[in-house]
């Protein structure tokens, strides 16, 4: 009888992100859209390998660029392209967010808005014992950063007027744009009620870049409640919907819930909703006021040999 060789496990860094974007995509779209044709065949294990490798290479590339090491940057860039580049990474991300593998994180946001709406309705009913259902008369302007598909829950909901951007668009409804290079709004009506950063911040390779992205969100949000003072949602927006892989907060040497809260509070945010699952951390942060010039360095807050190195630096 022939002996079967055991496949050796490949070692690698701790996986900080299984996928990058805030948008989800259903299985039907994966099959029917020509650019997603190969996605359905990508296994969960293969997808994680692609994503892990891409994150590692992007970090190496950023480090080489920071040192002005042109030769090293050129070598890493070539390796990124050999690994399939952003295109292959996006396919793995879409596969990871299919309904069979965790689904669409924006459903959590819609659930929270529903809870906030019902809570406000009960408060307005007072001691009468009756609850009045409030409808959202003014749609929430949502900027979805890192969108791969226009078919997620927020896109289908009448609550939102959605603007979608991504580094490399895979759909006509998604604008190819780097959020960090998006022109700053000149008028109030160019700002948003909510920005979705679902599995986006962990894609940024350097801690300083993550802090800069969080600070920049404040410039794109309306620094006031919704126009209707009596809206059941008036006290919850403008806000940021932040989704991170759970280990970024629960198993990092340089970040935990308290540290993240300190950073967000410094930027003028207050936490109004949160949920922690085995894989993901979901948070809704409301912008209460102007930003402060706080500085948060890469400092160890949770020692341990088994921890990962995810960090957010605010300069």
mmCIF file of C-alpha atoms in Angstrom:
data_model
loop_
_atom_site.group_PDB
_atom_site.id
_atom_site.type_symbol
_atom_site.label_atom_id
_atom_site.label_comp_id
_atom_site.label_asym_id
_atom_site.label_seq_id
_atom_site.Cartn_x
_atom_site.Cartn_y
_atom_site.Cartn_z
ATOM 1 C CA UNK A 1 0.000 0.000 0.000
ATOM 2 C CA UNK A 2 1.370 3.397 -0.978
ATOM 3 C CA UNK A 3 2.100 5.722 1.852
ATOM 4 C CA UNK A 4 0.298 9.026 1.846
ATOM 5 C CA UNK A 5 2.498 12.004 2.619
ATOM 6 C CA UNK A 6 1.235 14.431 5.186
ATOM 7 C CA UNK A 7 1.060 17.965 3.932
ATOM 8 C CA UNK A 8 3.314 20.200 5.968
ATOM 9 C CA UNK A 9 1.780 23.294 7.484
ATOM 10 C CA UNK A 10 3.236 26.545 6.310
ATOM 11 C CA UNK A 11 4.185 28.983 8.982
ATOM 12 C CA UNK A 12 3.360 32.631 8.712
ATOM 13 C CA UNK A 13 2.416 35.761 10.579
ATOM 14 C CA UNK A 14 -0.826 36.039 12.486
ATOM 15 C CA UNK A 15 -3.690 36.829 10.140
ATOM 16 C CA UNK A 16 -5.022 40.266 10.978
ATOM 17 C CA UNK A 17 -7.561 40.479 8.189
ATOM 18 C CA UNK A 18 -9.636 37.931 6.368
ATOM 19 C CA UNK A 19 -10.993 40.548 4.004
ATOM 20 C CA UNK A 20 -10.702 44.258 3.478
ATOM 21 C CA UNK A 21 -13.935 45.865 2.430
ATOM 22 C CA UNK A 22 -17.183 46.907 3.963
ATOM 23 C CA UNK A 23 -19.348 45.536 1.180
ATOM 24 C CA UNK A 24 -20.731 42.049 0.939
ATOM 25 C CA UNK A 25 -21.737 40.033 -2.081
ATOM 26 C CA UNK A 26 -24.188 37.188 -2.425
ATOM 27 C CA UNK A 27 -23.413 33.850 -4.019
ATOM 28 C CA UNK A 28 -25.520 34.597 -7.081
ATOM 29 C CA UNK A 29 -23.420 37.658 -7.907
ATOM 30 C CA UNK A 30 -20.236 35.634 -7.538
ATOM 31 C CA UNK A 31 -21.433 33.187 -10.159
ATOM 32 C CA UNK A 32 -23.006 35.564 -12.655
ATOM 33 C CA UNK A 33 -20.571 38.480 -12.741
ATOM 34 C CA UNK A 34 -17.735 37.707 -15.205
ATOM 35 C CA UNK A 35 -15.031 39.287 -13.033
ATOM 36 C CA UNK A 36 -16.059 37.062 -10.123
ATOM 37 C CA UNK A 37 -16.032 33.832 -12.137
ATOM 38 C CA UNK A 38 -12.972 32.368 -10.407
ATOM 39 C CA UNK A 39 -13.996 33.499 -6.918
ATOM 40 C CA UNK A 40 -16.464 30.678 -6.288
ATOM 41 C CA UNK A 41 -13.679 28.121 -6.762
ATOM 42 C CA UNK A 42 -11.404 29.732 -4.166
ATOM 43 C CA UNK A 43 -11.440 27.750 -0.936
ATOM 44 C CA UNK A 44 -11.567 29.426 2.449
ATOM 45 C CA UNK A 45 -8.032 28.226 3.266
ATOM 46 C CA UNK A 46 -6.659 29.423 -0.080
ATOM 47 C CA UNK A 47 -8.342 32.780 0.362
ATOM 48 C CA UNK A 48 -6.780 33.295 3.780
ATOM 49 C CA UNK A 49 -3.367 32.424 2.350
ATOM 50 C CA UNK A 50 -3.757 35.013 -0.429
ATOM 51 C CA UNK A 51 -4.866 37.699 2.021
ATOM 52 C CA UNK A 52 -2.131 36.948 4.548
ATOM 53 C CA UNK A 53 0.548 37.068 1.850
ATOM 54 C CA UNK A 54 -0.807 40.306 0.400
ATOM 55 C CA UNK A 55 -0.832 42.022 3.797
ATOM 56 C CA UNK A 56 2.737 40.919 4.496
ATOM 57 C CA UNK A 57 4.001 42.176 1.147
ATOM 58 C CA UNK A 58 2.177 45.494 1.439
ATOM 59 C CA UNK A 59 3.780 46.058 4.828
ATOM 60 C CA UNK A 60 7.234 45.263 3.428
ATOM 61 C CA UNK A 61 6.613 47.612 0.514
ATOM 62 C CA UNK A 62 5.602 50.484 2.800
ATOM 63 C CA UNK A 63 8.673 49.928 4.964
ATOM 64 C CA UNK A 64 10.955 49.983 1.920
ATOM 65 C CA UNK A 65 9.324 53.153 0.624
ATOM 66 C CA UNK A 66 9.641 54.813 4.026
ATOM 67 C CA UNK A 67 13.387 54.112 3.917
ATOM 68 C CA UNK A 68 13.632 55.328 0.291
ATOM 69 C CA UNK A 69 15.034 51.916 -0.607
ATOM 70 C CA UNK A 70 14.121 51.916 -4.297
ATOM 71 C CA UNK A 71 15.651 48.517 -5.066
ATOM 72 C CA UNK A 72 13.883 46.769 -2.183
ATOM 73 C CA UNK A 73 10.576 48.438 -3.090
ATOM 74 C CA UNK A 74 10.948 47.302 -6.696
ATOM 75 C CA UNK A 75 11.625 43.727 -5.587
ATOM 76 C CA UNK A 76 8.625 43.622 -3.250
ATOM 77 C CA UNK A 77 6.354 45.182 -5.880
ATOM 78 C CA UNK A 78 7.371 42.461 -8.321
ATOM 79 C CA UNK A 79 6.541 39.828 -5.705
ATOM 80 C CA UNK A 80 3.128 41.436 -5.133
ATOM 81 C CA UNK A 81 2.391 41.210 -8.842
ATOM 82 C CA UNK A 82 3.558 37.580 -8.935
ATOM 83 C CA UNK A 83 1.171 36.855 -6.070
ATOM 84 C CA UNK A 84 -1.765 38.201 -8.099
ATOM 85 C CA UNK A 85 -1.743 41.774 -6.842
ATOM 86 C CA UNK A 86 -4.814 43.686 -5.699
ATOM 87 C CA UNK A 87 -7.042 41.854 -8.174
ATOM 88 C CA UNK A 88 -6.434 38.460 -6.566
ATOM 89 C CA UNK A 89 -6.684 39.979 -3.099
ATOM 90 C CA UNK A 90 -10.092 41.422 -3.952
ATOM 91 C CA UNK A 91 -11.324 38.059 -5.216
ATOM 92 C CA UNK A 92 -10.263 36.452 -1.951
ATOM 93 C CA UNK A 93 -11.985 39.256 -0.022
ATOM 94 C CA UNK A 94 -15.250 38.802 -1.899
ATOM 95 C CA UNK A 95 -15.118 35.075 -1.303
ATOM 96 C CA UNK A 96 -14.537 35.661 2.403
ATOM 97 C CA UNK A 97 -17.611 37.909 2.624
ATOM 98 C CA UNK A 98 -19.990 35.617 0.755
ATOM 99 C CA UNK A 99 -23.118 34.537 2.610
ATOM 100 C CA UNK A 100 -21.554 31.119 3.173
ATOM 101 C CA UNK A 101 -18.512 32.608 4.963
ATOM 102 C CA UNK A 102 -19.713 35.254 7.351
ATOM 103 C CA UNK A 103 -21.886 37.471 5.191
ATOM 104 C CA UNK A 104 -22.244 41.229 5.045
ATOM 105 C CA UNK A 105 -21.049 43.367 7.974
ATOM 106 C CA UNK A 106 -23.336 46.253 6.973
ATOM 107 C CA UNK A 107 -26.290 44.214 8.268
ATOM 108 C CA UNK A 108 -25.015 44.970 11.769
ATOM 109 C CA UNK A 109 -25.125 48.703 11.027
ATOM 110 C CA UNK A 110 -28.724 48.453 9.823
ATOM 111 C CA UNK A 111 -29.673 46.481 12.936
ATOM 112 C CA UNK A 112 -28.134 49.168 15.157
ATOM 113 C CA UNK A 113 -29.912 51.987 13.370
ATOM 114 C CA UNK A 114 -33.163 50.082 13.850
ATOM 115 C CA UNK A 115 -32.436 49.707 17.573
ATOM 116 C CA UNK A 116 -31.611 53.411 17.903
ATOM 117 C CA UNK A 117 -34.789 54.324 16.058
ATOM 118 C CA UNK A 118 -36.986 52.116 18.252
ATOM 119 C CA UNK A 119 -35.313 53.361 21.425
ATOM 120 C CA UNK A 120 -35.899 56.981 20.425
ATOM 121 C CA UNK A 121 -39.497 56.199 19.551
ATOM 122 C CA UNK A 122 -40.097 54.661 22.976
ATOM 123 C CA UNK A 123 -38.523 57.681 24.648
ATOM 124 C CA UNK A 124 -40.773 60.062 22.718
ATOM 125 C CA UNK A 125 -43.863 58.072 23.677
ATOM 126 C CA UNK A 126 -43.093 58.926 27.320
ATOM 127 C CA UNK A 127 -45.319 57.471 29.976
ATOM 128 C CA UNK A 128 -48.288 57.083 27.646
ATOM 129 C CA UNK A 129 -47.352 53.460 27.085
ATOM 130 C CA UNK A 130 -47.752 53.796 23.328
ATOM 131 C CA UNK A 131 -44.912 53.640 20.851
ATOM 132 C CA UNK A 132 -44.948 55.662 17.668
ATOM 133 C CA UNK A 133 -43.118 54.294 14.661
ATOM 134 C CA UNK A 134 -40.884 56.935 13.090
ATOM 135 C CA UNK A 135 -39.781 56.725 9.513
ATOM 136 C CA UNK A 136 -36.503 58.176 8.328
ATOM 137 C CA UNK A 137 -37.589 61.192 6.328
ATOM 138 C CA UNK A 138 -34.026 62.179 5.460
ATOM 139 C CA UNK A 139 -31.798 59.474 3.990
ATOM 140 C CA UNK A 140 -28.403 59.067 5.608
ATOM 141 C CA UNK A 141 -25.504 60.002 3.337
ATOM 142 C CA UNK A 142 -23.084 57.091 3.545
ATOM 143 C CA UNK A 143 -19.523 56.963 2.237
ATOM 144 C CA UNK A 144 -18.495 53.332 1.884
ATOM 145 C CA UNK A 145 -14.717 53.039 1.763
ATOM 146 C CA UNK A 146 -13.326 49.850 0.240
ATOM 147 C CA UNK A 147 -16.477 48.795 -1.595
ATOM 148 C CA UNK A 148 -16.286 45.777 -3.892
ATOM 149 C CA UNK A 149 -19.977 45.383 -4.704
ATOM 150 C CA UNK A 150 -23.117 47.562 -4.784
ATOM 151 C CA UNK A 151 -25.221 44.648 -3.525
ATOM 152 C CA UNK A 152 -24.707 44.770 0.241
ATOM 153 C CA UNK A 153 -27.433 45.461 2.798
ATOM 154 C CA UNK A 154 -26.786 49.206 3.052
ATOM 155 C CA UNK A 155 -26.994 49.595 -0.717
ATOM 156 C CA UNK A 156 -30.388 47.901 -0.742
ATOM 157 C CA UNK A 157 -31.749 49.789 2.266
ATOM 158 C CA UNK A 158 -33.956 52.902 1.801
ATOM 159 C CA UNK A 159 -32.150 54.419 4.804
ATOM 160 C CA UNK A 160 -29.050 55.326 2.823
ATOM 161 C CA UNK A 161 -27.817 57.417 -0.058
ATOM 162 C CA UNK A 162 -24.565 55.531 -0.726
ATOM 163 C CA UNK A 163 -21.325 56.765 -2.302
ATOM 164 C CA UNK A 164 -18.829 53.947 -2.896
ATOM 165 C CA UNK A 165 -15.064 54.142 -3.401
ATOM 166 C CA UNK A 166 -12.262 51.573 -3.631
ATOM 167 C CA UNK A 167 -8.597 51.496 -4.599
ATOM 168 C CA UNK A 168 -9.488 49.466 -7.690
ATOM 169 C CA UNK A 169 -13.132 49.492 -8.746
ATOM 170 C CA UNK A 170 -14.775 46.220 -9.733
ATOM 171 C CA UNK A 171 -18.135 47.753 -10.653
ATOM 172 C CA UNK A 172 -19.388 50.861 -12.522
ATOM 173 C CA UNK A 173 -21.155 52.039 -9.343
ATOM 174 C CA UNK A 174 -17.869 52.124 -7.431
ATOM 175 C CA UNK A 175 -15.449 55.012 -7.912
ATOM 176 C CA UNK A 176 -11.751 54.167 -8.112
ATOM 177 C CA UNK A 177 -10.262 56.349 -5.415
ATOM 178 C CA UNK A 178 -7.922 56.289 -2.430
ATOM 179 C CA UNK A 179 -9.762 57.754 0.574
ATOM 180 C CA UNK A 180 -6.544 59.446 1.683
ATOM 181 C CA UNK A 181 -6.427 61.303 -1.642
ATOM 182 C CA UNK A 182 -10.122 62.142 -1.857
ATOM 183 C CA UNK A 183 -10.567 65.937 -2.160
ATOM 184 C CA UNK A 184 -11.777 67.527 1.051
ATOM 185 C CA UNK A 185 -15.405 68.691 0.930
ATOM 186 C CA UNK A 186 -15.845 72.407 0.331
ATOM 187 C CA UNK A 187 -19.530 72.617 1.264
ATOM 188 C CA UNK A 188 -21.716 71.046 3.913
ATOM 189 C CA UNK A 189 -23.792 69.122 1.408
ATOM 190 C CA UNK A 190 -20.601 67.352 0.226
ATOM 191 C CA UNK A 191 -20.130 65.814 3.666
ATOM 192 C CA UNK A 192 -21.580 62.570 4.998
ATOM 193 C CA UNK A 193 -23.681 61.391 7.913
ATOM 194 C CA UNK A 194 -21.708 58.175 8.191
ATOM 195 C CA UNK A 195 -18.464 56.684 6.882
ATOM 196 C CA UNK A 196 -18.079 52.924 6.709
ATOM 197 C CA UNK A 197 -14.585 51.592 7.420
ATOM 198 C CA UNK A 198 -15.427 47.910 7.477
ATOM 199 C CA UNK A 199 -12.223 45.859 7.365
ATOM 200 C CA UNK A 200 -10.423 48.808 5.812
ATOM 201 C CA UNK A 201 -8.213 50.169 8.589
ATOM 202 C CA UNK A 202 -6.414 46.839 8.990
ATOM 203 C CA UNK A 203 -5.521 46.924 5.268
ATOM 204 C CA UNK A 204 -3.449 50.078 5.831
ATOM 205 C CA UNK A 205 0.095 48.704 6.255
ATOM 206 C CA UNK A 206 1.590 51.207 8.713
ATOM 207 C CA UNK A 207 0.297 52.323 12.152
ATOM 208 C CA UNK A 208 0.800 56.005 11.285
ATOM 209 C CA UNK A 209 -1.336 55.579 8.174
ATOM 210 C CA UNK A 210 -4.161 54.083 10.244
ATOM 211 C CA UNK A 211 -4.126 57.027 12.613
ATOM 212 C CA UNK A 212 -4.079 59.463 9.703
ATOM 213 C CA UNK A 213 -7.090 57.721 8.143
ATOM 214 C CA UNK A 214 -9.107 57.948 11.350
ATOM 215 C CA UNK A 215 -8.243 61.631 11.740
ATOM 216 C CA UNK A 216 -9.196 62.318 8.128
ATOM 217 C CA UNK A 217 -12.700 60.869 8.577
ATOM 218 C CA UNK A 218 -13.610 63.848 10.754
ATOM 219 C CA UNK A 219 -13.174 66.193 7.786
ATOM 220 C CA UNK A 220 -15.792 64.353 5.738
ATOM 221 C CA UNK A 221 -18.550 64.202 8.345
ATOM 222 C CA UNK A 222 -21.260 66.745 9.024
ATOM 223 C CA UNK A 223 -20.372 68.378 12.325
ATOM 224 C CA UNK A 224 -24.025 68.597 13.308
ATOM 225 C CA UNK A 225 -27.052 66.321 13.761
ATOM 226 C CA UNK A 226 -29.461 65.595 10.948
ATOM 227 C CA UNK A 227 -31.535 68.536 9.718
ATOM 228 C CA UNK A 228 -34.668 67.305 11.492
ATOM 229 C CA UNK A 229 -34.290 68.084 15.182
ATOM 230 C CA UNK A 230 -37.023 65.587 16.023
ATOM 231 C CA UNK A 231 -35.499 62.771 13.973
ATOM 232 C CA UNK A 232 -35.160 59.554 16.003
ATOM 233 C CA UNK A 233 -31.609 59.290 14.673
ATOM 234 C CA UNK A 234 -30.529 62.881 15.322
ATOM 235 C CA UNK A 235 -28.458 61.962 18.373
ATOM 236 C CA UNK A 236 -26.484 59.193 16.674
ATOM 237 C CA UNK A 237 -24.909 60.850 13.651
ATOM 238 C CA UNK A 238 -22.516 61.867 12.134
ATOM 239 C CA UNK A 239 -20.589 58.686 12.823
ATOM 240 C CA UNK A 240 -18.044 56.097 11.700
ATOM 241 C CA UNK A 241 -18.864 52.406 11.387
ATOM 242 C CA UNK A 242 -15.598 50.697 12.251
ATOM 243 C CA UNK A 243 -15.089 46.964 11.726
ATOM 244 C CA UNK A 244 -11.796 45.257 12.548
ATOM 245 C CA UNK A 245 -10.665 41.649 12.876
ATOM 246 C CA UNK A 246 -11.164 40.790 16.549
ATOM 247 C CA UNK A 247 -7.457 39.943 17.155
ATOM 248 C CA UNK A 248 -6.527 43.533 16.258
ATOM 249 C CA UNK A 249 -8.124 44.544 19.554
ATOM 250 C CA UNK A 250 -8.226 41.415 21.695
ATOM 251 C CA UNK A 251 -4.748 40.022 20.973
ATOM 252 C CA UNK A 252 -2.488 42.946 20.083
ATOM 253 C CA UNK A 253 0.509 44.161 22.026
ATOM 254 C CA UNK A 254 -0.194 47.757 21.081
ATOM 255 C CA UNK A 255 -3.990 48.075 20.986
ATOM 256 C CA UNK A 256 -6.920 47.129 23.185
ATOM 257 C CA UNK A 257 -10.428 48.508 23.701
ATOM 258 C CA UNK A 258 -9.253 51.165 26.161
ATOM 259 C CA UNK A 259 -6.430 52.344 23.903
ATOM 260 C CA UNK A 260 -8.744 52.527 20.882
ATOM 261 C CA UNK A 261 -11.283 54.484 22.939
ATOM 262 C CA UNK A 262 -8.585 56.976 23.980
ATOM 263 C CA UNK A 263 -7.600 57.511 20.340
ATOM 264 C CA UNK A 264 -11.183 57.898 19.136
ATOM 265 C CA UNK A 265 -12.125 60.194 22.031
ATOM 266 C CA UNK A 266 -9.155 62.402 21.159
ATOM 267 C CA UNK A 267 -10.540 62.718 17.650
ATOM 268 C CA UNK A 268 -13.934 63.772 19.020
ATOM 269 C CA UNK A 269 -15.704 60.394 18.778
ATOM 270 C CA UNK A 270 -17.885 58.686 21.382
ATOM 271 C CA UNK A 271 -18.804 55.007 21.237
ATOM 272 C CA UNK A 272 -22.556 54.413 20.924
ATOM 273 C CA UNK A 273 -22.727 50.778 19.795
ATOM 274 C CA UNK A 274 -20.322 47.824 19.853
ATOM 275 C CA UNK A 275 -20.321 44.091 19.252
ATOM 276 C CA UNK A 276 -17.496 41.570 19.501
ATOM 277 C CA UNK A 277 -17.731 38.193 17.802
ATOM 278 C CA UNK A 278 -15.152 35.434 17.602
ATOM 279 C CA UNK A 279 -13.769 36.928 14.381
ATOM 280 C CA UNK A 280 -14.781 40.573 14.184
ATOM 281 C CA UNK A 281 -15.167 43.735 16.241
ATOM 282 C CA UNK A 282 -18.025 46.037 15.191
ATOM 283 C CA UNK A 283 -18.231 49.598 16.537
ATOM 284 C CA UNK A 284 -20.282 52.714 15.820
ATOM 285 C CA UNK A 285 -18.587 55.974 16.844
ATOM 286 C CA UNK A 286 -20.442 59.289 16.866
ATOM 287 C CA UNK A 287 -18.505 62.493 16.164
ATOM 288 C CA UNK A 288 -19.395 64.848 19.002
ATOM 289 C CA UNK A 289 -17.034 67.756 18.457
ATOM 290 C CA UNK A 290 -13.866 69.128 16.971
ATOM 291 C CA UNK A 291 -10.716 67.039 16.817
ATOM 292 C CA UNK A 292 -7.884 67.489 19.298
ATOM 293 C CA UNK A 293 -4.165 67.439 18.594
ATOM 294 C CA UNK A 294 -3.440 64.323 20.606
ATOM 295 C CA UNK A 295 -0.406 62.092 20.091
ATOM 296 C CA UNK A 296 -0.472 58.329 20.570
ATOM 297 C CA UNK A 297 2.743 56.423 19.966
ATOM 298 C CA UNK A 298 3.291 52.721 19.409
ATOM 299 C CA UNK A 299 3.400 51.704 23.052
ATOM 300 C CA UNK A 300 2.929 48.237 24.509
ATOM 301 C CA UNK A 301 -0.375 47.968 26.379
ATOM 302 C CA UNK A 302 -0.844 44.204 26.378
ATOM 303 C CA UNK A 303 2.438 42.277 26.738
ATOM 304 C CA UNK A 304 2.757 38.695 25.581
ATOM 305 C CA UNK A 305 4.805 36.546 23.210
ATOM 306 C CA UNK A 306 1.722 35.265 21.385
ATOM 307 C CA UNK A 307 0.336 38.754 20.646
ATOM 308 C CA UNK A 308 0.247 40.351 17.199
ATOM 309 C CA UNK A 309 1.742 43.747 16.356
ATOM 310 C CA UNK A 310 -1.343 45.618 15.139
ATOM 311 C CA UNK A 311 -1.165 49.238 16.218
ATOM 312 C CA UNK A 312 -2.654 52.664 15.546
ATOM 313 C CA UNK A 313 -0.363 55.681 15.859
ATOM 314 C CA UNK A 314 -1.810 59.179 16.031
ATOM 315 C CA UNK A 315 0.654 61.958 15.272
#
